[in-house]
Amino acid sequence: AQSVSQHNHHVILSEAASLELGCNYSYGGTVNLFWYVQYPGQHLQLLLKYFSGDPLVKGIKGFEAEFIKSKFSFNLRKPSVQWSDTAEYFCAVNAGGSQGNLIFGKGTKLSVKP
Amino acid sequence: KAGVTQTPRYLIKTRGQQVTLSCSPISGHRSVSWYQQTPGQGLQFLFEYFSETQRNKGNFPGRFSGRQFSNSRSEMNVSTLELGDSALYLCASSIGSVSGNTIYFGEGSWLTVV
């Protein structure tokens, strides 16, 4: 069965630190990859997505992610985090099937200390 | 442009009862998906509808059902509620049901079963 693994359950950083959140998926075919963010009390919002083309994708708020097919990975990065980045981050995969069927990782809580 | 709207936002039900949750997708979106979010299991796909037809179904018991109307609005129903059904139920919509479309999430309906 397809699955998505997020390596860190909770990450604590100070402002201006660099961020990298790991995401690995299990599926051998073509995949669409997503990172969603859920700020406290808010709904899931799309940060960025990869469908095809350049494996380095840029999203909103300075986030980027790199798709490495050989490693089945889609790690999220940000060079310098801000207190406002405190949220829960979810990696998701759409592997075959229809668009609406996303498989999510368990999420990583990011706490940024001012 | 209004986002995905879910009603009710919060509700409390008793074990054994049934519940119906409603979702209005973004105008022009024809695909609606439902997800269950719990602290233990994370985000899990329930089902997806496109043009009033169920396209995909997740691994949930038959007590969970849904439907989509001709105006793309969708409802999901859970019968014979169990304590474990307490969760945030998220609706998501996209323009179509093929790869390449962004999926937008609503704020969710918080269901507590007592």
Short mmCIF file of C-alpha atoms in Angstrom, two decimals:
data_model
loop_
_atom_site.label_atom_id
_atom_site.label_comp_id
_atom_site.label_asym_id
_atom_site.label_seq_id
_atom_site.Cartn_x
_atom_site.Cartn_y
_atom_site.Cartn_z
CA ALA A 1 0.00 0.00 0.00
CA GLN A 2 1.10 3.54 -0.67
CA SER A 3 2.35 5.46 2.34
CA VAL A 4 3.99 8.73 3.28
CA SER A 5 6.51 9.10 6.09
CA GLN A 6 7.41 12.34 7.78
CA HIS A 7 10.50 11.83 9.86
CA ASN A 8 10.01 14.42 12.55
CA HIS A 9 6.97 14.69 14.76
CA HIS A 10 7.95 18.00 16.36
CA VAL A 11 10.68 20.43 15.37
CA ILE A 12 11.67 23.41 17.49
CA LEU A 13 13.76 26.18 15.94
CA SER A 14 14.79 29.70 16.74
CA GLU A 15 13.92 32.50 14.36
CA ALA A 16 16.33 32.81 11.42
CA ALA A 17 17.33 29.15 11.64
CA SER A 18 17.12 27.05 8.52
CA LEU A 19 14.43 24.43 8.15
CA GLU A 20 14.31 21.08 6.45
CA LEU A 21 11.41 18.70 6.95
CA GLY A 22 11.74 15.22 5.57
CA CYS A 23 9.12 13.38 3.54
CA ASN A 24 9.43 9.96 1.94
CA TYR A 25 6.77 8.08 0.05
CA SER A 26 6.37 4.52 -1.11
CA TYR A 27 5.14 4.19 -4.67
CA GLY A 28 7.04 3.16 -7.74
CA GLY A 29 5.03 4.98 -10.39
CA THR A 30 4.30 8.56 -11.30
CA VAL A 31 3.40 10.73 -8.34
CA ASN A 32 2.10 14.19 -7.64
CA LEU A 33 3.53 15.63 -4.44
CA PHE A 34 2.26 18.32 -2.11
CA TRP A 35 3.11 20.14 1.06
CA TYR A 36 0.23 21.61 3.03
CA VAL A 37 0.42 23.82 6.10
CA GLN A 38 -2.11 24.14 8.91
CA TYR A 39 -1.67 27.26 11.04
CA PRO A 40 -3.24 27.13 14.50
CA GLY A 41 -7.00 27.38 14.18
CA GLN A 42 -6.92 27.57 10.41
CA HIS A 43 -7.62 25.22 7.54
CA LEU A 44 -5.12 23.34 5.44
CA GLN A 45 -3.42 25.54 2.89
CA LEU A 46 -1.29 24.49 -0.05
CA LEU A 47 2.36 25.51 0.30
CA LEU A 48 3.65 24.01 -2.91
CA LYS A 49 3.18 21.15 -5.32
CA TYR A 50 5.14 19.07 -7.78
CA PHE A 51 3.53 17.50 -10.80
CA SER A 52 6.36 17.32 -13.34
CA GLY A 53 9.35 19.25 -14.68
CA ASP A 54 11.93 21.00 -12.52
CA PRO A 55 12.28 18.91 -9.36
CA LEU A 56 12.99 22.02 -7.30
CA VAL A 57 9.70 23.75 -6.70
CA LYS A 58 9.11 27.05 -5.00
CA GLY A 59 6.02 27.78 -2.98
CA ILE A 60 4.53 30.56 -0.95
CA LYS A 61 6.20 32.34 1.95
CA GLY A 62 9.74 31.42 0.89
CA PHE A 63 9.30 27.66 1.08
CA GLU A 64 10.76 25.28 -1.47
CA ALA A 65 10.92 21.53 -1.89
CA GLU A 66 13.05 19.17 -3.90
CA PHE A 67 11.76 16.00 -5.49
CA ILE A 68 14.43 13.30 -5.59
CA LYS A 69 12.94 10.39 -7.47
CA SER A 70 15.75 7.96 -6.66
CA LYS A 71 15.22 8.54 -2.96
CA PHE A 72 11.41 8.72 -3.09
CA SER A 73 11.74 11.97 -1.20
CA PHE A 74 10.17 15.42 -1.28
CA ASN A 75 11.79 17.43 1.50
CA LEU A 76 10.59 20.89 2.44
CA ARG A 77 13.08 23.67 3.08
CA LYS A 78 13.19 27.29 4.14
CA PRO A 79 16.46 29.16 4.60
CA SER A 80 15.31 31.36 7.48
CA VAL A 81 12.17 30.66 9.51
CA GLN A 82 10.01 33.23 11.23
CA TRP A 83 7.84 33.00 14.31
CA SER A 84 4.82 33.14 11.99
CA ASP A 85 5.89 29.83 10.42
CA THR A 86 4.77 28.04 13.58
CA ALA A 87 2.29 25.49 12.26
CA GLU A 88 1.81 21.86 11.36
CA TYR A 89 3.17 20.75 8.00
CA PHE A 90 1.81 17.83 6.01
CA CYS A 91 3.37 16.06 3.07
CA ALA A 92 0.91 14.37 0.71
CA VAL A 93 1.08 12.17 -2.35
CA ASN A 94 -1.38 11.51 -5.10
CA ALA A 95 -0.22 8.26 -6.61
CA GLY A 96 -2.30 7.06 -9.50
CA GLY A 97 -6.05 7.06 -9.08
CA SER A 98 -7.98 10.27 -9.13
CA GLN A 99 -6.91 13.70 -8.05
CA GLY A 100 -8.90 13.86 -4.85
CA ASN A 101 -7.31 10.83 -3.24
CA LEU A 102 -4.36 12.21 -1.30
CA ILE A 103 -2.27 10.12 1.04
CA PHE A 104 -0.97 12.24 3.87
CA GLY A 105 1.95 11.88 6.21
CA LYS A 106 1.28 12.17 9.94
CA GLY A 107 2.47 15.77 9.96
CA THR A 108 5.33 17.69 11.57
CA LYS A 109 4.68 20.37 14.14
CA LEU A 110 7.04 23.27 13.80
CA SER A 111 7.51 25.62 16.73
CA VAL A 112 9.59 28.73 16.08
CA LYS A 113 10.88 30.57 19.13
CA PRO A 114 11.05 34.37 18.77
CA LYS B 1 -14.19 34.01 -4.47
CA ALA B 2 -15.58 32.01 -1.58
CA GLY B 3 -13.62 29.02 -0.37
CA VAL B 4 -14.83 25.56 0.52
CA THR B 5 -17.63 25.90 3.04
CA GLN B 6 -18.51 23.23 5.55
CA THR B 7 -21.47 23.06 7.90
CA PRO B 8 -21.92 22.64 10.74
CA ARG B 9 -18.57 23.66 12.16
CA TYR B 10 -19.06 21.96 15.50
CA LEU B 11 -21.44 19.29 16.68
CA ILE B 12 -21.86 16.82 19.48
CA LYS B 13 -23.67 13.53 18.98
CA THR B 14 -24.42 10.51 21.10
CA ARG B 15 -23.19 7.01 20.36
CA GLY B 16 -25.58 5.20 18.04
CA GLN B 17 -26.93 8.35 16.42
CA GLN B 18 -26.25 9.34 12.86
CA VAL B 19 -24.84 12.60 11.49
CA THR B 20 -24.85 14.42 8.17
CA LEU B 21 -22.16 16.92 7.25
CA SER B 22 -22.41 19.32 4.35
CA CYS B 23 -19.86 20.78 1.98
CA SER B 24 -20.14 23.49 -0.65
CA PRO B 25 -17.16 23.47 -2.99
CA ILE B 26 -15.53 26.49 -4.56
CA SER B 27 -17.68 27.79 -7.39
CA GLY B 28 -16.86 25.92 -10.59
CA HIS B 29 -15.25 22.99 -8.81
CA ARG B 30 -16.80 19.64 -9.65
CA SER B 31 -14.67 17.30 -7.57
CA VAL B 32 -15.25 16.94 -3.83
CA SER B 33 -13.26 14.76 -1.45
CA TRP B 34 -13.72 14.01 2.22
CA TYR B 35 -11.06 13.31 4.82
CA GLN B 36 -11.06 12.38 8.48
CA GLN B 37 -8.41 13.94 10.73
CA THR B 38 -7.62 12.51 14.16
CA PRO B 39 -4.56 12.91 16.41
CA GLY B 40 -3.79 9.20 16.21
CA GLN B 41 -4.40 8.41 12.55
CA GLY B 42 -3.75 11.79 10.99
CA LEU B 43 -5.51 12.66 7.74
CA GLN B 44 -7.25 9.75 6.07
CA PHE B 45 -9.11 9.76 2.77
CA LEU B 46 -12.77 8.85 2.98
CA PHE B 47 -14.15 9.23 -0.55
CA GLU B 48 -14.18 11.39 -3.64
CA TYR B 49 -17.07 12.47 -5.83
CA PHE B 50 -17.05 13.92 -9.30
CA SER B 51 -20.16 14.81 -11.26
CA GLU B 52 -22.37 13.03 -8.71
CA THR B 53 -20.40 9.77 -9.00
CA GLN B 54 -18.17 8.28 -6.37
CA ARG B 55 -14.74 7.95 -7.94
CA ASN B 56 -12.74 6.58 -5.05
CA LYS B 57 -13.34 5.24 -1.58
CA GLY B 58 -10.95 4.92 1.33
CA ASN B 59 -10.71 2.14 3.83
CA PHE B 60 -13.64 3.02 6.07
CA PRO B 61 -16.63 0.89 7.12
CA GLY B 62 -19.93 1.09 5.33
CA ARG B 63 -21.31 3.34 8.09
CA PHE B 64 -19.56 6.15 6.27
CA SER B 65 -21.31 7.23 3.11
CA GLY B 66 -21.58 10.26 0.93
CA ARG B 67 -23.23 11.76 -2.06
CA GLN B 68 -22.89 14.67 -4.42
CA PHE B 69 -25.64 16.75 -5.90
CA SER B 70 -25.97 18.23 -9.36
CA ASN B 71 -24.71 21.60 -8.10
CA SER B 72 -21.54 19.83 -6.85
CA ARG B 73 -22.47 20.29 -3.20
CA SER B 74 -21.74 17.18 -1.18
CA GLU B 75 -22.87 15.54 2.01
CA MET B 76 -21.35 12.78 4.06
CA ASN B 77 -23.24 10.65 6.51
CA VAL B 78 -22.05 8.53 9.38
CA SER B 79 -24.57 6.12 10.84
CA THR B 80 -24.48 4.32 14.18
CA LEU B 81 -21.86 6.65 15.57
CA GLU B 82 -19.03 5.25 17.67
CA LEU B 83 -16.75 7.09 20.08
CA GLY B 84 -13.89 6.58 17.66
CA ASP B 85 -15.68 8.62 15.02
CA SER B 86 -14.87 11.77 16.96
CA ALA B 87 -12.70 13.72 14.55
CA LEU B 88 -12.32 16.72 12.31
CA TYR B 89 -13.98 15.98 8.97
CA LEU B 90 -12.48 17.92 6.10
CA CYS B 91 -13.95 18.55 2.71
CA ALA B 92 -11.79 19.47 -0.25
CA SER B 93 -12.62 20.54 -3.75
CA SER B 94 -10.86 20.84 -7.09
CA ILE B 95 -11.87 21.83 -10.58
CA GLY B 96 -11.64 18.36 -12.02
CA SER B 97 -10.71 14.89 -11.08
CA VAL B 98 -7.51 14.50 -13.02
CA SER B 99 -3.89 15.01 -12.14
CA GLY B 100 -2.67 18.58 -12.16
CA ASN B 101 -5.49 20.26 -10.29
CA THR B 102 -4.92 21.90 -6.93
CA ILE B 103 -7.07 20.68 -4.06
CA TYR B 104 -8.49 23.27 -1.68
CA PHE B 105 -9.62 22.39 1.83
CA GLY B 106 -12.42 23.75 3.97
CA GLU B 107 -12.15 24.54 7.67
CA GLY B 108 -13.75 21.27 8.64
CA SER B 109 -16.56 20.03 10.84
CA TRP B 110 -15.59 19.06 14.36
CA LEU B 111 -17.59 16.02 15.44
CA THR B 112 -17.58 14.85 19.04
CA VAL B 113 -19.31 11.59 19.88
CA VAL B 114 -20.19 11.08 23.54
#
